Amino acid sequence: MKTKMKFSKQILSVLLCLAMLISYVPVFSLTASAATVDVWDGTTASQAWDSGSGTEADPYIIMTAAQLAKLAADVNSGTDYSGTYFKLGADLDLGGSDRTWTPIGDATYTFKGNFNGDGKTISNMYAYGKNTNNKTYGYRALFGNITGGTIENFTLASPSSTGAWGYIAAAVAYGSGATVKNIIITNPKVTTQKSSKGFAGGVVGHIADGVIENCKIVSGTIDSKFKCTGGVVGYATDAQISGCSVKDVTISSTSQYVGGIVGQLQYTDGI
């Protein structure tokens, strides 16, 4: 009996000590801080990428909208970044109608690298082309012109693309021999200003000899007077399209060829 009482007192003493120690332990908040979104001020970064060497194992990391603008400026000046890898390291806000986005690649120069959004979000892109047949304004999207490589793994939130000629879309205006995959586009606004032989799509304007895979569009509008208009892609030639969906998107079109997924298919391997 005495042994049990002694043992019970020892346990009680240990518990009291533990309680006293816990009372002195500082309380830490377990609430995660909100992810930081870099808002574009309209400038182009003067320095190179945040980190990386540009290889598949060690891609260049883009942390700011100004760095993404630098990528556009480099490509549109003739640096195609063939075989180079980029990865997005933060969510970006491109500023909406207060900041006109210059697409990565244009009528003269094309991006030949690889871009992995790593699950991040790029919001409020505003790619506006003047109401003219001048081909300078004919490639309106986040990426204007890509050749080869892969564009993948990001969300475009509330993008707006407008043009009067050529290729108009949210993610890629024109792609040749490229893969566009795992892109989510929410509430896009794709608008063509007048009748043209151009190509308009929610994700891609025109894909040639390439792949569009697992891309999704939710809500938004596509208002097109171009020859070919599609919810995902306006015109697809020698392309493979799979796993894509369009939901609650209003397509208003006077196009010769218009479709919920594809406007016009030609020599296409499958959908």
Tab-separated table of C-alpha atoms in Angstrom:
chain	number	residue	atom	x	y	z
A	1	MET	CA	0.000	0.000	0.000
A	2	LYS	CA	2.791	2.412	0.910
A	3	THR	CA	4.615	1.470	-2.296
A	4	LYS	CA	1.545	2.351	-4.404
A	5	MET	CA	1.089	5.682	-2.640
A	6	LYS	CA	4.753	6.549	-3.124
A	7	PHE	CA	4.598	5.643	-6.802
A	8	SER	CA	1.431	7.736	-7.296
A	9	LYS	CA	3.084	10.744	-5.675
A	10	GLN	CA	6.056	10.376	-8.038
A	11	ILE	CA	3.752	10.376	-11.102
A	12	LEU	CA	1.875	13.394	-9.755
A	13	SER	CA	5.149	15.254	-9.244
A	14	VAL	CA	6.257	14.509	-12.821
A	15	LEU	CA	2.915	15.696	-14.237
A	16	LEU	CA	3.090	18.926	-12.228
A	17	CYS	CA	6.596	19.601	-13.552
A	18	LEU	CA	5.472	18.988	-17.117
A	19	ALA	CA	2.537	21.349	-16.681
A	20	MET	CA	4.855	24.067	-15.364
A	21	LEU	CA	7.248	23.598	-18.297
A	22	ILE	CA	4.424	23.752	-20.869
A	23	SER	CA	3.189	27.001	-19.345
A	24	TYR	CA	6.544	28.601	-20.190
A	25	VAL	CA	6.647	27.380	-23.806
A	26	PRO	CA	5.840	30.262	-26.206
A	27	VAL	CA	2.801	29.826	-28.396
A	28	PHE	CA	3.522	29.878	-32.116
A	29	SER	CA	0.908	30.687	-34.733
A	30	LEU	CA	0.206	27.799	-37.086
A	31	THR	CA	-1.548	30.026	-39.581
A	32	ALA	CA	0.284	29.983	-42.907
A	33	SER	CA	1.074	33.349	-44.384
A	34	ALA	CA	-0.628	34.213	-47.643
A	35	ALA	CA	1.386	33.601	-50.771
A	36	THR	CA	3.095	36.704	-52.095
A	37	VAL	CA	1.933	37.928	-55.506
A	38	ASP	CA	4.326	40.096	-57.491
A	39	VAL	CA	2.407	42.926	-59.192
A	40	TRP	CA	3.922	44.233	-62.414
A	41	ASP	CA	4.807	47.923	-62.513
A	42	GLY	CA	5.261	47.895	-66.282
A	43	THR	CA	9.052	47.717	-66.207
A	44	THR	CA	11.492	45.146	-67.598
A	45	ALA	CA	14.102	43.634	-65.293
A	46	SER	CA	17.618	44.791	-66.044
A	47	GLN	CA	19.245	41.738	-64.478
A	48	ALA	CA	18.897	38.091	-65.375
A	49	TRP	CA	16.802	35.461	-63.642
A	50	ASP	CA	16.521	34.946	-59.919
A	51	SER	CA	18.542	31.725	-59.995
A	52	GLY	CA	19.309	28.633	-62.058
A	53	SER	CA	21.478	27.790	-65.036
A	54	GLY	CA	18.779	27.130	-67.636
A	55	THR	CA	19.096	23.353	-67.796
A	56	GLU	CA	16.244	20.901	-67.298
A	57	ALA	CA	17.650	19.937	-63.882
A	58	ASP	CA	18.394	23.535	-62.899
A	59	PRO	CA	15.995	25.849	-64.776
A	60	TYR	CA	16.097	29.624	-64.655
A	61	ILE	CA	13.674	30.770	-61.930
A	62	ILE	CA	11.385	33.699	-62.714
A	63	MET	CA	10.227	35.392	-59.506
A	64	THR	CA	8.851	38.725	-60.752
A	65	ALA	CA	6.632	40.036	-63.519
A	66	ALA	CA	9.496	42.304	-64.598
A	67	GLN	CA	11.617	39.190	-65.172
A	68	LEU	CA	8.841	37.663	-67.272
A	69	ALA	CA	8.778	40.910	-69.253
A	70	LYS	CA	12.548	40.530	-69.718
A	71	LEU	CA	11.950	37.115	-71.263
A	72	ALA	CA	9.538	38.742	-73.731
A	73	ALA	CA	11.994	41.555	-74.492
A	74	ASP	CA	14.854	39.102	-75.070
A	75	VAL	CA	12.847	36.841	-77.378
A	76	ASN	CA	11.425	39.765	-79.335
A	77	SER	CA	14.967	41.035	-79.859
A	78	GLY	CA	16.145	37.750	-81.371
A	79	THR	CA	17.186	35.491	-78.461
A	80	ASP	CA	15.094	32.342	-78.965
A	81	TYR	CA	16.380	30.417	-75.890
A	82	SER	CA	16.382	27.147	-77.817
A	83	GLY	CA	16.756	24.195	-75.444
A	84	THR	CA	16.617	26.443	-72.371
A	85	TYR	CA	14.368	25.770	-69.380
A	86	PHE	CA	12.456	28.313	-67.285
A	87	LYS	CA	10.331	27.782	-64.182
A	88	LEU	CA	7.961	30.198	-62.488
A	89	GLY	CA	8.769	30.705	-58.820
A	90	ALA	CA	5.923	33.000	-57.708
A	91	ASP	CA	2.392	34.087	-58.570
A	92	LEU	CA	2.348	37.129	-60.853
A	93	ASP	CA	-0.188	39.902	-61.474
A	94	LEU	CA	0.337	41.602	-64.836
A	95	GLY	CA	-1.775	44.614	-63.916
A	96	GLY	CA	-4.806	44.352	-66.205
A	97	SER	CA	-5.684	47.182	-68.576
A	98	ASP	CA	-3.291	49.515	-66.733
A	99	ARG	CA	-0.355	47.529	-68.150
A	100	THR	CA	-0.327	46.326	-71.773
A	101	TRP	CA	1.491	43.004	-72.016
A	102	THR	CA	3.909	42.444	-74.896
A	103	PRO	CA	3.685	38.731	-75.796
A	104	ILE	CA	6.706	36.440	-75.675
A	105	GLY	CA	7.440	36.000	-79.395
A	106	ASP	CA	5.985	37.932	-82.305
A	107	ALA	CA	5.626	37.854	-86.097
A	108	THR	CA	9.411	37.888	-86.543
A	109	TYR	CA	10.865	36.106	-83.529
A	110	THR	CA	9.839	32.908	-81.755
A	111	PHE	CA	10.434	31.355	-78.333
A	112	LYS	CA	12.078	27.924	-78.646
A	113	GLY	CA	12.583	27.183	-74.965
A	114	ASN	CA	10.557	25.441	-72.263
A	115	PHE	CA	8.380	27.155	-69.656
A	116	ASN	CA	7.090	25.360	-66.547
A	117	GLY	CA	4.635	27.399	-64.461
A	118	ASP	CA	5.075	24.972	-61.550
A	119	GLY	CA	1.412	25.344	-60.518
A	120	LYS	CA	1.605	29.110	-60.113
A	121	THR	CA	-0.979	31.697	-61.264
A	122	ILE	CA	-0.487	34.557	-63.705
A	123	SER	CA	-3.397	36.955	-63.385
A	124	ASN	CA	-4.736	40.009	-65.240
A	125	MET	CA	-2.744	39.746	-68.445
A	126	TYR	CA	-3.848	42.402	-70.937
A	127	ALA	CA	-2.520	41.772	-74.451
A	128	TYR	CA	-3.962	44.449	-76.705
A	129	GLY	CA	-3.316	44.742	-80.424
A	130	LYS	CA	-4.213	47.846	-82.398
A	131	ASN	CA	-7.174	47.691	-84.782
A	132	THR	CA	-4.992	47.299	-87.851
A	133	ASN	CA	-3.896	44.573	-90.255
A	134	ASN	CA	-0.270	45.306	-89.380
A	135	LYS	CA	1.228	41.898	-88.518
A	136	THR	CA	3.122	43.487	-85.619
A	137	TYR	CA	-0.114	43.404	-83.641
A	138	GLY	CA	-1.243	39.974	-84.811
A	139	TYR	CA	0.151	37.681	-82.104
A	140	ARG	CA	-1.783	38.399	-78.908
A	141	ALA	CA	-1.477	36.047	-75.905
A	142	LEU	CA	0.909	35.423	-73.026
A	143	PHE	CA	3.183	33.698	-75.555
A	144	GLY	CA	2.873	35.192	-79.024
A	145	ASN	CA	4.927	32.740	-81.066
A	146	ILE	CA	6.544	29.468	-79.933
A	147	THR	CA	8.441	26.776	-81.818
A	148	GLY	CA	9.215	23.415	-80.249
A	149	GLY	CA	9.560	23.061	-76.494
A	150	THR	CA	6.826	22.845	-73.884
A	151	ILE	CA	4.606	25.444	-72.200
A	152	GLU	CA	2.957	23.909	-69.145
A	153	ASN	CA	1.624	23.815	-65.583
A	154	PHE	CA	0.101	27.175	-64.709
A	155	THR	CA	-3.185	29.025	-64.320
A	156	LEU	CA	-4.095	32.152	-66.256
A	157	ALA	CA	-6.668	34.112	-64.275
A	158	SER	CA	-8.762	36.786	-66.030
A	159	PRO	CA	-6.547	37.212	-69.104
A	160	SER	CA	-7.641	39.572	-71.884
A	161	SER	CA	-6.404	39.349	-75.484
A	162	THR	CA	-7.567	41.614	-78.304
A	163	GLY	CA	-6.467	41.910	-81.919
A	164	ALA	CA	-7.572	42.609	-85.470
A	165	TRP	CA	-5.344	40.211	-87.377
A	166	GLY	CA	-3.497	36.907	-87.079
A	167	TYR	CA	-3.577	34.814	-83.938
A	168	ILE	CA	-5.428	35.700	-80.745
A	169	ALA	CA	-5.689	33.539	-77.589
A	170	ALA	CA	-5.042	33.552	-73.858
A	171	ALA	CA	-1.967	31.311	-73.471
A	172	VAL	CA	-0.327	30.860	-76.900
A	173	ALA	CA	-1.183	32.790	-80.057
A	174	TYR	CA	0.737	30.555	-82.481
A	175	GLY	CA	2.630	27.335	-81.825
A	176	SER	CA	4.617	25.144	-84.229
A	177	GLY	CA	5.936	21.738	-83.180
A	178	ALA	CA	5.291	22.636	-79.533
A	179	THR	CA	3.484	21.064	-76.593
A	180	VAL	CA	0.978	23.092	-74.580
A	181	LYS	CA	-0.327	21.210	-71.558
A	182	ASN	CA	-1.782	21.363	-68.054
A	183	ILE	CA	-2.966	24.959	-68.325
A	184	ILE	CA	-6.084	26.244	-66.564
A	185	ILE	CA	-7.649	29.459	-67.818
A	186	THR	CA	-10.332	31.152	-65.738
A	187	ASN	CA	-12.582	33.957	-66.960
A	188	PRO	CA	-10.709	34.757	-70.192
A	189	LYS	CA	-11.768	37.515	-72.572
A	190	VAL	CA	-10.648	36.878	-76.144
A	191	THR	CA	-11.814	39.481	-78.651
A	192	THR	CA	-11.197	40.102	-82.345
A	193	GLN	CA	-11.883	43.579	-83.634
A	194	LYS	CA	-12.933	42.882	-87.209
A	195	SER	CA	-13.379	40.176	-89.843
A	196	SER	CA	-10.104	38.540	-90.793
A	197	LYS	CA	-8.575	35.274	-91.959
A	198	GLY	CA	-7.123	34.956	-88.461
A	199	PHE	CA	-7.465	32.288	-85.782
A	200	ALA	CA	-8.841	32.755	-82.273
A	201	GLY	CA	-8.967	30.286	-79.383
A	202	GLY	CA	-9.327	30.172	-75.626
A	203	VAL	CA	-5.936	28.514	-75.090
A	204	VAL	CA	-4.193	28.594	-78.491
A	205	GLY	CA	-4.961	30.512	-81.666
A	206	HIS	CA	-3.260	28.112	-84.108
A	207	ILE	CA	-1.308	24.937	-83.342
A	208	ALA	CA	0.666	23.292	-86.159
A	209	ASP	CA	2.332	19.890	-85.799
A	210	GLY	CA	2.047	20.093	-82.007
A	211	VAL	CA	0.182	18.884	-78.935
A	212	ILE	CA	-2.478	20.447	-76.697
A	213	GLU	CA	-3.099	18.306	-73.630
A	214	ASN	CA	-5.132	18.591	-70.414
A	215	CYS	CA	-6.041	22.252	-70.801
A	216	LYS	CA	-9.174	23.630	-69.153
A	217	ILE	CA	-11.169	26.831	-69.597
A	218	VAL	CA	-13.744	27.912	-67.026
A	219	SER	CA	-16.138	30.837	-67.581
A	220	GLY	CA	-15.239	33.796	-69.771
A	221	THR	CA	-16.035	34.960	-73.306
A	222	ILE	CA	-14.655	34.507	-76.805
A	223	ASP	CA	-16.019	37.076	-79.242
A	224	SER	CA	-14.562	36.468	-82.682
A	225	LYS	CA	-14.997	37.572	-86.269
A	226	PHE	CA	-11.983	35.569	-87.435
A	227	LYS	CA	-12.157	32.704	-89.935
A	228	CYS	CA	-11.583	30.002	-87.284
A	229	THR	CA	-12.684	30.166	-83.645
A	230	GLY	CA	-12.575	27.453	-80.975
A	231	GLY	CA	-13.036	27.196	-77.228
A	232	VAL	CA	-9.580	25.621	-76.878
A	233	VAL	CA	-7.924	26.261	-80.258
A	234	GLY	CA	-9.057	28.126	-83.355
A	235	TYR	CA	-7.149	26.132	-85.957
A	236	ALA	CA	-5.270	22.844	-85.572
A	237	THR	CA	-3.121	21.298	-88.298
A	238	ASP	CA	-1.218	18.029	-87.854
A	239	ALA	CA	-1.911	18.277	-84.132
A	240	GLN	CA	-2.937	16.054	-81.229
A	241	ILE	CA	-5.549	17.390	-78.815
A	242	SER	CA	-6.577	15.426	-75.725
A	243	GLY	CA	-8.022	15.814	-72.232
A	244	CYS	CA	-9.229	19.394	-72.763
A	245	SER	CA	-12.502	20.914	-71.552
A	246	VAL	CA	-14.522	24.110	-71.864
A	247	LYS	CA	-17.110	25.019	-69.222
A	248	ASP	CA	-19.443	28.031	-68.961
A	249	VAL	CA	-17.677	29.898	-71.751
A	250	THR	CA	-19.735	32.082	-74.103
A	251	ILE	CA	-18.535	31.880	-77.710
A	252	SER	CA	-19.980	34.580	-79.957
A	253	SER	CA	-18.747	34.189	-83.497
A	254	THR	CA	-19.348	35.045	-87.126
A	255	SER	CA	-16.520	32.674	-88.054
A	256	GLN	CA	-16.611	30.347	-91.023
A	257	TYR	CA	-15.435	27.584	-88.703
A	258	VAL	CA	-16.416	27.597	-85.025
A	259	GLY	CA	-16.458	24.896	-82.337
A	260	GLY	CA	-16.616	24.376	-78.603
A	261	ILE	CA	-13.160	22.753	-78.549
A	262	VAL	CA	-11.678	23.329	-82.031
A	263	GLY	CA	-12.715	25.740	-84.766
A	264	GLN	CA	-11.171	23.831	-87.646
A	265	LEU	CA	-9.152	20.598	-87.819
A	266	GLN	CA	-6.858	19.763	-90.714
A	267	TYR	CA	-4.626	16.700	-91.036
A	268	THR	CA	-5.009	16.231	-87.305
A	269	ASP	CA	-3.964	12.959	-85.658
A	270	GLY	CA	-6.772	12.890	-83.090
A	271	ILE	CA	-8.890	14.673	-80.542
